[in-house]
Structures are given as C-alpha cells and as structure tokens.
PDB file of C-alpha atoms in Angstrom:
ATOM      1  CA  MET A   8      -4.975  25.513  24.746  1.00  0.00           C
ATOM      2  CA  PRO A   9      -4.257  23.141  21.874  1.00  0.00           C
ATOM      3  CA  GLY A  10      -0.711  22.402  21.373  1.00  0.00           C
ATOM      4  CA  GLY A  11       0.661  22.840  17.350  1.00  0.00           C
ATOM      5  CA  ARG A  12      -1.080  22.484  14.319  1.00  0.00           C
ATOM      6  CA  PRO A  13      -3.424  19.874  13.429  1.00  0.00           C
ATOM      7  CA  ARG A  14      -1.704  17.497  11.065  1.00  0.00           C
ATOM      8  CA  ALA A  15      -2.321  17.673   7.329  1.00  0.00           C
ATOM      9  CA  PHE A  16      -1.915  14.201   6.503  1.00  0.00           C
ATOM     10  CA  ASP A  17      -3.678  11.048   7.266  1.00  0.00           C
ATOM     11  CA  PRO A  18      -1.427   9.094   9.609  1.00  0.00           C
ATOM     12  CA  ASP A  19      -2.738   5.684   8.227  1.00  0.00           C
ATOM     13  CA  VAL A  20      -2.387   6.698   4.597  1.00  0.00           C
ATOM     14  CA  ALA A  21       1.492   7.543   5.530  1.00  0.00           C
ATOM     15  CA  LEU A  22       1.491   4.199   7.292  1.00  0.00           C
ATOM     16  CA  ASP A  23       0.720   2.290   4.406  1.00  0.00           C
ATOM     17  CA  ARG A  24       2.798   4.317   1.907  1.00  0.00           C
ATOM     18  CA  ALA A  25       5.494   3.246   4.387  1.00  0.00           C
ATOM     19  CA  LEU A  26       4.593  -0.037   4.289  1.00  0.00           C
ATOM     20  CA  GLU A  27       4.676  -0.485   0.466  1.00  0.00           C
ATOM     21  CA  VAL A  28       8.058   1.088   0.155  1.00  0.00           C
ATOM     22  CA  PHE A  29       9.966  -0.855   2.904  1.00  0.00           C
ATOM     23  CA  TRP A  30       8.139  -3.735   1.452  1.00  0.00           C
ATOM     24  CA  ARG A  31       9.310  -3.278  -2.446  1.00  0.00           C
ATOM     25  CA  GLN A  32      12.555  -2.041  -1.341  1.00  0.00           C
ATOM     26  CA  GLY A  33      13.815  -3.696   1.851  1.00  0.00           C
ATOM     27  CA  TYR A  34      14.809  -1.802   5.054  1.00  0.00           C
ATOM     28  CA  GLU A  35      18.520  -0.608   4.092  1.00  0.00           C
ATOM     29  CA  GLY A  36      17.363   0.040   0.613  1.00  0.00           C
ATOM     30  CA  THR A  37      14.476   2.655   1.815  1.00  0.00           C
ATOM     31  CA  SER A  38      16.156   6.459   2.089  1.00  0.00           C
ATOM     32  CA  LEU A  39      14.042   8.816   4.696  1.00  0.00           C
ATOM     33  CA  SER A  40      13.479  10.890   1.571  1.00  0.00           C
ATOM     34  CA  ASP A  41      11.890   7.861  -0.401  1.00  0.00           C
ATOM     35  CA  LEU A  42       9.873   7.532   2.778  1.00  0.00           C
ATOM     36  CA  THR A  43       8.971  11.042   2.585  1.00  0.00           C
ATOM     37  CA  ALA A  44       8.154  11.434  -0.944  1.00  0.00           C
ATOM     38  CA  ALA A  45       5.808   7.991  -0.770  1.00  0.00           C
ATOM     39  CA  MET A  46       4.031   9.338   2.393  1.00  0.00           C
ATOM     40  CA  GLY A  47       3.156  12.790   1.275  1.00  0.00           C
ATOM     41  CA  ILE A  48       5.208  14.646   4.213  1.00  0.00           C
ATOM     42  CA  ASN A  49       8.326  16.245   5.382  1.00  0.00           C
ATOM     43  CA  ARG A  50      10.563  14.878   7.323  1.00  0.00           C
ATOM     44  CA  PRO A  51       9.935  16.651  10.898  1.00  0.00           C
ATOM     45  CA  SER A  52       6.195  15.542  10.397  1.00  0.00           C
ATOM     46  CA  LEU A  53       7.539  11.928  10.023  1.00  0.00           C
ATOM     47  CA  TYR A  54       9.505  12.172  13.089  1.00  0.00           C
ATOM     48  CA  ALA A  55       6.539  14.240  14.633  1.00  0.00           C
ATOM     49  CA  ALA A  56       4.388  11.269  13.772  1.00  0.00           C
ATOM     50  CA  PHE A  57       6.494   7.997  13.437  1.00  0.00           C
ATOM     51  CA  GLY A  58       9.910   8.535  15.394  1.00  0.00           C
ATOM     52  CA  ASN A  59      12.655   7.927  13.187  1.00  0.00           C
ATOM     53  CA  LYS A  60      13.097   5.349  10.265  1.00  0.00           C
ATOM     54  CA  GLU A  61      13.808   2.311  13.330  1.00  0.00           C
ATOM     55  CA  GLU A  62      10.666   3.228  14.840  1.00  0.00           C
ATOM     56  CA  LEU A  63       8.796   3.848  11.687  1.00  0.00           C
ATOM     57  CA  PHE A  64       9.513   0.688  10.324  1.00  0.00           C
ATOM     58  CA  ALA A  65       8.551  -1.062  13.587  1.00  0.00           C
ATOM     59  CA  LYS A  66       4.961   0.523  13.303  1.00  0.00           C
ATOM     60  CA  VAL A  67       4.850  -0.856   9.507  1.00  0.00           C
ATOM     61  CA  VAL A  68       5.467  -3.919  10.919  1.00  0.00           C
ATOM     62  CA  ASP A  69       2.757  -4.017  13.208  1.00  0.00           C
ATOM     63  CA  ARG A  70       0.495  -2.929  10.125  1.00  0.00           C
ATOM     64  CA  TYR A  71       1.723  -5.658   8.116  1.00  0.00           C
ATOM     65  CA  VAL A  72       0.633  -8.179  10.091  1.00  0.00           C
ATOM     66  CA  SER A  73      -2.353  -6.540  11.034  1.00  0.00           C
ATOM     67  CA  GLY A  74      -3.273  -5.678   7.363  1.00  0.00           C
ATOM     68  CA  PRO A  75      -1.509  -8.157   4.472  1.00  0.00           C
ATOM     69  CA  GLY A  76      -0.583 -10.799   6.800  1.00  0.00           C
ATOM     70  CA  ALA A  77      -3.592 -11.035   8.853  1.00  0.00           C
ATOM     71  CA  PHE A  78      -4.098 -14.232   7.075  1.00  0.00           C
ATOM     72  CA  ALA A  79      -1.723 -15.980   9.645  1.00  0.00           C
ATOM     73  CA  ASP A  80      -3.709 -15.036  12.571  1.00  0.00           C
ATOM     74  CA  GLU A  81      -6.751 -16.057  11.006  1.00  0.00           C
ATOM     75  CA  ALA A  82      -4.907 -19.549   9.830  1.00  0.00           C
ATOM     76  CA  LEU A  83      -5.211 -20.475  13.342  1.00  0.00           C
ATOM     77  CA  ALA A  84      -8.839 -20.470  13.871  1.00  0.00           C
ATOM     78  CA  ALA A  85      -9.414 -22.898  11.429  1.00  0.00           C
ATOM     79  CA  PRO A  86     -10.887 -26.199  12.944  1.00  0.00           C
ATOM     80  CA  THR A  87      -8.144 -28.660  11.307  1.00  0.00           C
ATOM     81  CA  VAL A  88      -4.534 -28.911  11.879  1.00  0.00           C
ATOM     82  CA  ARG A  89      -4.351 -29.430   7.916  1.00  0.00           C
ATOM     83  CA  GLU A  90      -6.664 -26.705   7.141  1.00  0.00           C
ATOM     84  CA  VAL A  91      -4.345 -24.332   9.480  1.00  0.00           C
ATOM     85  CA  VAL A  92      -1.297 -25.451   7.704  1.00  0.00           C
ATOM     86  CA  GLU A  93      -3.122 -25.070   3.976  1.00  0.00           C
ATOM     87  CA  ARG A  94      -4.398 -21.738   4.789  1.00  0.00           C
ATOM     88  CA  LEU A  95      -0.793 -20.425   6.158  1.00  0.00           C
ATOM     89  CA  VAL A  96       0.966 -21.792   3.160  1.00  0.00           C
ATOM     90  CA  ARG A  97      -1.967 -20.902   0.669  1.00  0.00           C
ATOM     91  CA  GLY A  98      -1.860 -17.430   2.264  1.00  0.00           C
ATOM     92  CA  ALA A  99       1.727 -17.195   2.162  1.00  0.00           C
ATOM     93  CA  VAL A 100       1.976 -17.454  -2.107  1.00  0.00           C
ATOM     94  CA  GLU A 101      -1.211 -15.052  -2.014  1.00  0.00           C
ATOM     95  CA  LEU A 102       0.788 -12.646   0.403  1.00  0.00           C
ATOM     96  CA  THR A 103       4.196 -12.838  -1.362  1.00  0.00           C
ATOM     97  CA  ALA A 104       2.882 -13.066  -5.128  1.00  0.00           C
ATOM     98  CA  GLY A 105       0.138 -11.393  -5.511  1.00  0.00           C
ATOM     99  CA  ALA A 106      -1.165  -9.541  -8.309  1.00  0.00           C
ATOM    100  CA  ASP A 107      -1.369  -6.508  -5.932  1.00  0.00           C
ATOM    101  CA  THR A 108       1.321  -6.655  -3.586  1.00  0.00           C
ATOM    102  CA  PRO A 109       5.097  -6.186  -3.604  1.00  0.00           C
ATOM    103  CA  HIS A 110       6.864  -9.840  -4.306  1.00  0.00           C
ATOM    104  CA  GLY A 111       8.394 -11.292  -1.101  1.00  0.00           C
ATOM    105  CA  CYS A 112       7.908 -11.057   2.493  1.00  0.00           C
ATOM    106  CA  LEU A 113       8.728  -7.468   4.690  1.00  0.00           C
ATOM    107  CA  ASN A 114      10.017  -9.570   7.199  1.00  0.00           C
ATOM    108  CA  VAL A 115      11.906 -12.410   5.638  1.00  0.00           C
ATOM    109  CA  ASN A 116      13.220 -10.174   3.473  1.00  0.00           C
ATOM    110  CA  THR A 117      14.242  -8.031   6.157  1.00  0.00           C
ATOM    111  CA  VAL A 118      15.733 -10.886   8.045  1.00  0.00           C
ATOM    112  CA  HIS A 119      17.752 -11.714   5.207  1.00  0.00           C
ATOM    113  CA  ALA A 120      19.189  -8.724   3.491  1.00  0.00           C
ATOM    114  CA  CYS A 121      20.052  -6.504   6.691  1.00  0.00           C
ATOM    115  CA  GLY A 122      23.511  -5.942   7.431  1.00  0.00           C
ATOM    116  CA  PRO A 123      25.095  -4.534  10.973  1.00  0.00           C
ATOM    117  CA  ASP A 124      23.996  -0.993  10.918  1.00  0.00           C
ATOM    118  CA  ALA A 125      20.300  -2.031  10.246  1.00  0.00           C
ATOM    119  CA  ALA A 126      20.284  -4.691  13.429  1.00  0.00           C
ATOM    120  CA  PRO A 127      17.615  -2.948  14.892  1.00  0.00           C
ATOM    121  CA  ALA A 128      15.445  -3.667  11.914  1.00  0.00           C
ATOM    122  CA  ARG A 129      16.409  -7.392  11.722  1.00  0.00           C
ATOM    123  CA  ARG A 130      15.548  -7.679  15.517  1.00  0.00           C
ATOM    124  CA  THR A 131      11.943  -6.075  14.665  1.00  0.00           C
ATOM    125  CA  SER A 132      11.340  -8.839  12.093  1.00  0.00           C
ATOM    126  CA  LEU A 133      12.896 -11.480  13.919  1.00  0.00           C
ATOM    127  CA  ALA A 134      10.796 -10.923  17.019  1.00  0.00           C
ATOM    128  CA  CYS A 135       7.774 -10.897  14.543  1.00  0.00           C
ATOM    129  CA  ARG A 136       8.239 -14.263  12.858  1.00  0.00           C
ATOM    130  CA  MET A 137       9.189 -15.987  16.337  1.00  0.00           C
ATOM    131  CA  ALA A 138       6.100 -14.572  17.471  1.00  0.00           C
ATOM    132  CA  GLY A 139       4.374 -15.963  14.716  1.00  0.00           C
ATOM    133  CA  GLU A 140       5.759 -19.559  15.096  1.00  0.00           C
ATOM    134  CA  THR A 141       5.063 -19.783  18.835  1.00  0.00           C
ATOM    135  CA  ALA A 142       1.281 -18.840  18.249  1.00  0.00           C
ATOM    136  CA  LEU A 143       1.342 -21.826  15.600  1.00  0.00           C
ATOM    137  CA  ARG A 144       3.070 -24.275  18.016  1.00  0.00           C
ATOM    138  CA  ARG A 145       0.614 -23.279  20.789  1.00  0.00           C
ATOM    139  CA  ARG A 146      -2.193 -24.091  18.397  1.00  0.00           C
ATOM    140  CA  PHE A 147      -0.828 -27.603  17.272  1.00  0.00           C
ATOM    141  CA  GLU A 148      -0.064 -28.378  20.968  1.00  0.00           C
ATOM    142  CA  GLN A 149      -4.089 -27.562  21.350  1.00  0.00           C
ATOM    143  CA  ALA A 150      -4.936 -30.040  18.644  1.00  0.00           C
ATOM    144  CA  PRO A 151      -6.731 -33.039  19.097  1.00  0.00           C
ATOM    145  CA  ASP A 152      -5.919 -33.993  15.550  1.00  0.00           C
ATOM    146  CA  LEU A 153      -2.331 -33.580  15.329  1.00  0.00           C
ATOM    147  CA  PRO A 154      -1.044 -36.445  13.432  1.00  0.00           C
ATOM    148  CA  ALA A 155       0.739 -38.930  15.393  1.00  0.00           C
ATOM    149  CA  GLY A 156       4.778 -38.242  15.709  1.00  0.00           C
ATOM    150  CA  HIS A 157       4.120 -34.823  14.977  1.00  0.00           C
ATOM    151  CA  ASP A 158       5.791 -32.757  17.364  1.00  0.00           C
ATOM    152  CA  PRO A 159       4.322 -28.802  17.603  1.00  0.00           C
ATOM    153  CA  ALA A 160       6.991 -27.681  17.921  1.00  0.00           C
ATOM    154  CA  THR A 161       9.274 -29.522  14.808  1.00  0.00           C
ATOM    155  CA  LEU A 162       5.945 -28.919  12.656  1.00  0.00           C
ATOM    156  CA  ALA A 163       5.729 -25.035  13.380  1.00  0.00           C
ATOM    157  CA  ARG A 164       9.120 -24.542  12.483  1.00  0.00           C
ATOM    158  CA  LEU A 165       8.662 -26.520   9.441  1.00  0.00           C
ATOM    159  CA  VAL A 166       5.651 -24.488   8.197  1.00  0.00           C
ATOM    160  CA  HIS A 167       7.347 -21.603   8.723  1.00  0.00           C
ATOM    161  CA  THR A 168      10.225 -22.992   6.762  1.00  0.00           C
ATOM    162  CA  ILE A 169       7.875 -23.780   3.726  1.00  0.00           C
ATOM    163  CA  THR A 170       6.182 -20.133   4.214  1.00  0.00           C
ATOM    164  CA  ASP A 171       9.406 -18.359   3.929  1.00  0.00           C
ATOM    165  CA  GLY A 172      10.541 -20.733   1.255  1.00  0.00           C
ATOM    166  CA  ILE A 173       7.611 -19.595  -0.389  1.00  0.00           C
ATOM    167  CA  ALA A 174       8.536 -15.894  -0.177  1.00  0.00           C
ATOM    168  CA  VAL A 175      12.364 -16.485  -1.350  1.00  0.00           C
ATOM    169  CA  GLN A 176      10.803 -17.813  -4.333  1.00  0.00           C
ATOM    170  CA  ALA A 177       8.364 -15.044  -5.194  1.00  0.00           C
ATOM    171  CA  ALA A 178      10.917 -12.693  -4.610  1.00  0.00           C
ATOM    172  CA  GLY A 179      12.972 -14.656  -7.136  1.00  0.00           C
ATOM    173  CA  GLY A 180      10.476 -14.012  -9.779  1.00  0.00           C
ATOM    174  CA  ARG A 181       8.376 -17.289  -9.260  1.00  0.00           C
ATOM    175  CA  THR A 182       4.632 -16.935 -10.352  1.00  0.00           C
ATOM    176  CA  ARG A 183       1.947 -17.523  -8.284  1.00  0.00           C
ATOM    177  CA  GLU A 184       1.238 -20.717 -10.277  1.00  0.00           C
ATOM    178  CA  ASP A 185       4.229 -22.203  -9.502  1.00  0.00           C
ATOM    179  CA  LEU A 186       3.884 -21.653  -5.974  1.00  0.00           C
ATOM    180  CA  HIS A 187       0.239 -23.160  -5.588  1.00  0.00           C
ATOM    181  CA  GLN A 188       1.949 -26.286  -7.204  1.00  0.00           C
ATOM    182  CA  ILE A 189       4.638 -26.177  -4.664  1.00  0.00           C
ATOM    183  CA  ALA A 190       1.643 -25.876  -1.812  1.00  0.00           C
ATOM    184  CA  ASP A 191       0.356 -28.440  -3.335  1.00  0.00           C
ATOM    185  CA  LEU A 192       3.355 -31.015  -3.006  1.00  0.00           C
ATOM    186  CA  ALA A 193       3.801 -29.903   0.653  1.00  0.00           C
ATOM    187  CA  LEU A 194       0.687 -29.876   1.624  1.00  0.00           C
ATOM    188  CA  ARG A 195       0.593 -33.515   0.086  1.00  0.00           C
ATOM    189  CA  ALA A 196       4.147 -34.783   1.633  1.00  0.00           C
ATOM    190  CA  LEU A 197       3.305 -33.313   4.976  1.00  0.00           C
ATOM    191  CA  LEU A 198      -0.069 -34.311   6.297  1.00  0.00           C
ATOM    192  CA  PRO A 199      -1.475 -36.351   3.622  1.00  0.00           C
ATOM    193  CA  GLY A 200      -5.265 -36.780   3.654  1.00  0.00           C
TER     194      GLY A 200
END
C-alpha cells in the first residue's frame, strides 16, 4: 500500500524557486515564509520534500552548480589553459550580472554575509567553492600548455579570486559591460597571448 498522498507540486520547480529566493535575498535574509510562498508549498511539504532550511540550501547549492553555474565544469573541458580561464571569467560575468539572473554569486554572497547562526550554510558554500578550485587546480596540473612560472594551485586560487571579485562587483551594481572590460584586462595580464 502506498504511503501518503502524492505530491501536489513539482519538486524541481519548487527547488528552482528556492534557488532564486536564496540567490536574491541570501541565506540569512530568506525566511521559511519567503521560501514557502515562492515555492508554492506549505511548511510540512517543504520539510517532507527537502528537509529543514539548511538541508534545502544544500540542495539549492547543488542545483546552482549543475544549473546556472554549470559553465564552470564545462570550462574545464576547454582545450587550452587560456580558454579554460577565459570561459571561467566570462562565465562569471554572465552568471553574476546577467539580465535574467540575480546579481552576485549565491556562494560568494553566502560565504561573506553569514553570521554564526548560519555557519552550516557558510560551510556548504565554502565546500562548493573549494571543490571548484580543486577541480581547476587539477586541470592546470594536467595542462601541457601551462605557462612557465605558473604554479597550478596558485593560478587556480588567482582565477577564483578574479571570479569572486567579479561577483562582488556585480552584486554592487557594476554592469555587464564594465565587468567584461575588467575580464579583458585580467585575461591580458594573467595569460598574455
């Protein structure tokens, strides 16, 4: 005998709506009432489908990485170091200052704007960011075209510093055009050629 009633909502749609709320308002700025209103469900349904706010946020971060942030994994498959870096930097501009997305980065905002009560959400975002940096370092370690004098770990940290800076500038209201100019300069300075 099946247990309980079938869900009256689409979990994928609800998760996308939760992602947008967290991205726009931040983890601490988002209440359960904000989430249930955006997701079109009540609290018992939220808890049954996604767990508590922290568990929902972890699912949202996974969704963010595989959805709007998927360009980062795709960039790692580029054939040259320069193309990898360019796709990451330009992708960060589009992600964080795009016309159809909230400005800023979900993970960067969470890492920088969470107090002690939100430490689990901050750890979730930090772990996600570190996984991205580790994947980038490994890509650089395997690159036959890594420019002389570039340490893979340091270059990965630098690229993440640039993309994080782009996200911070986007959250502060910089335009896509401004950010693309910054990206152009960063690419010329970092990997001339």
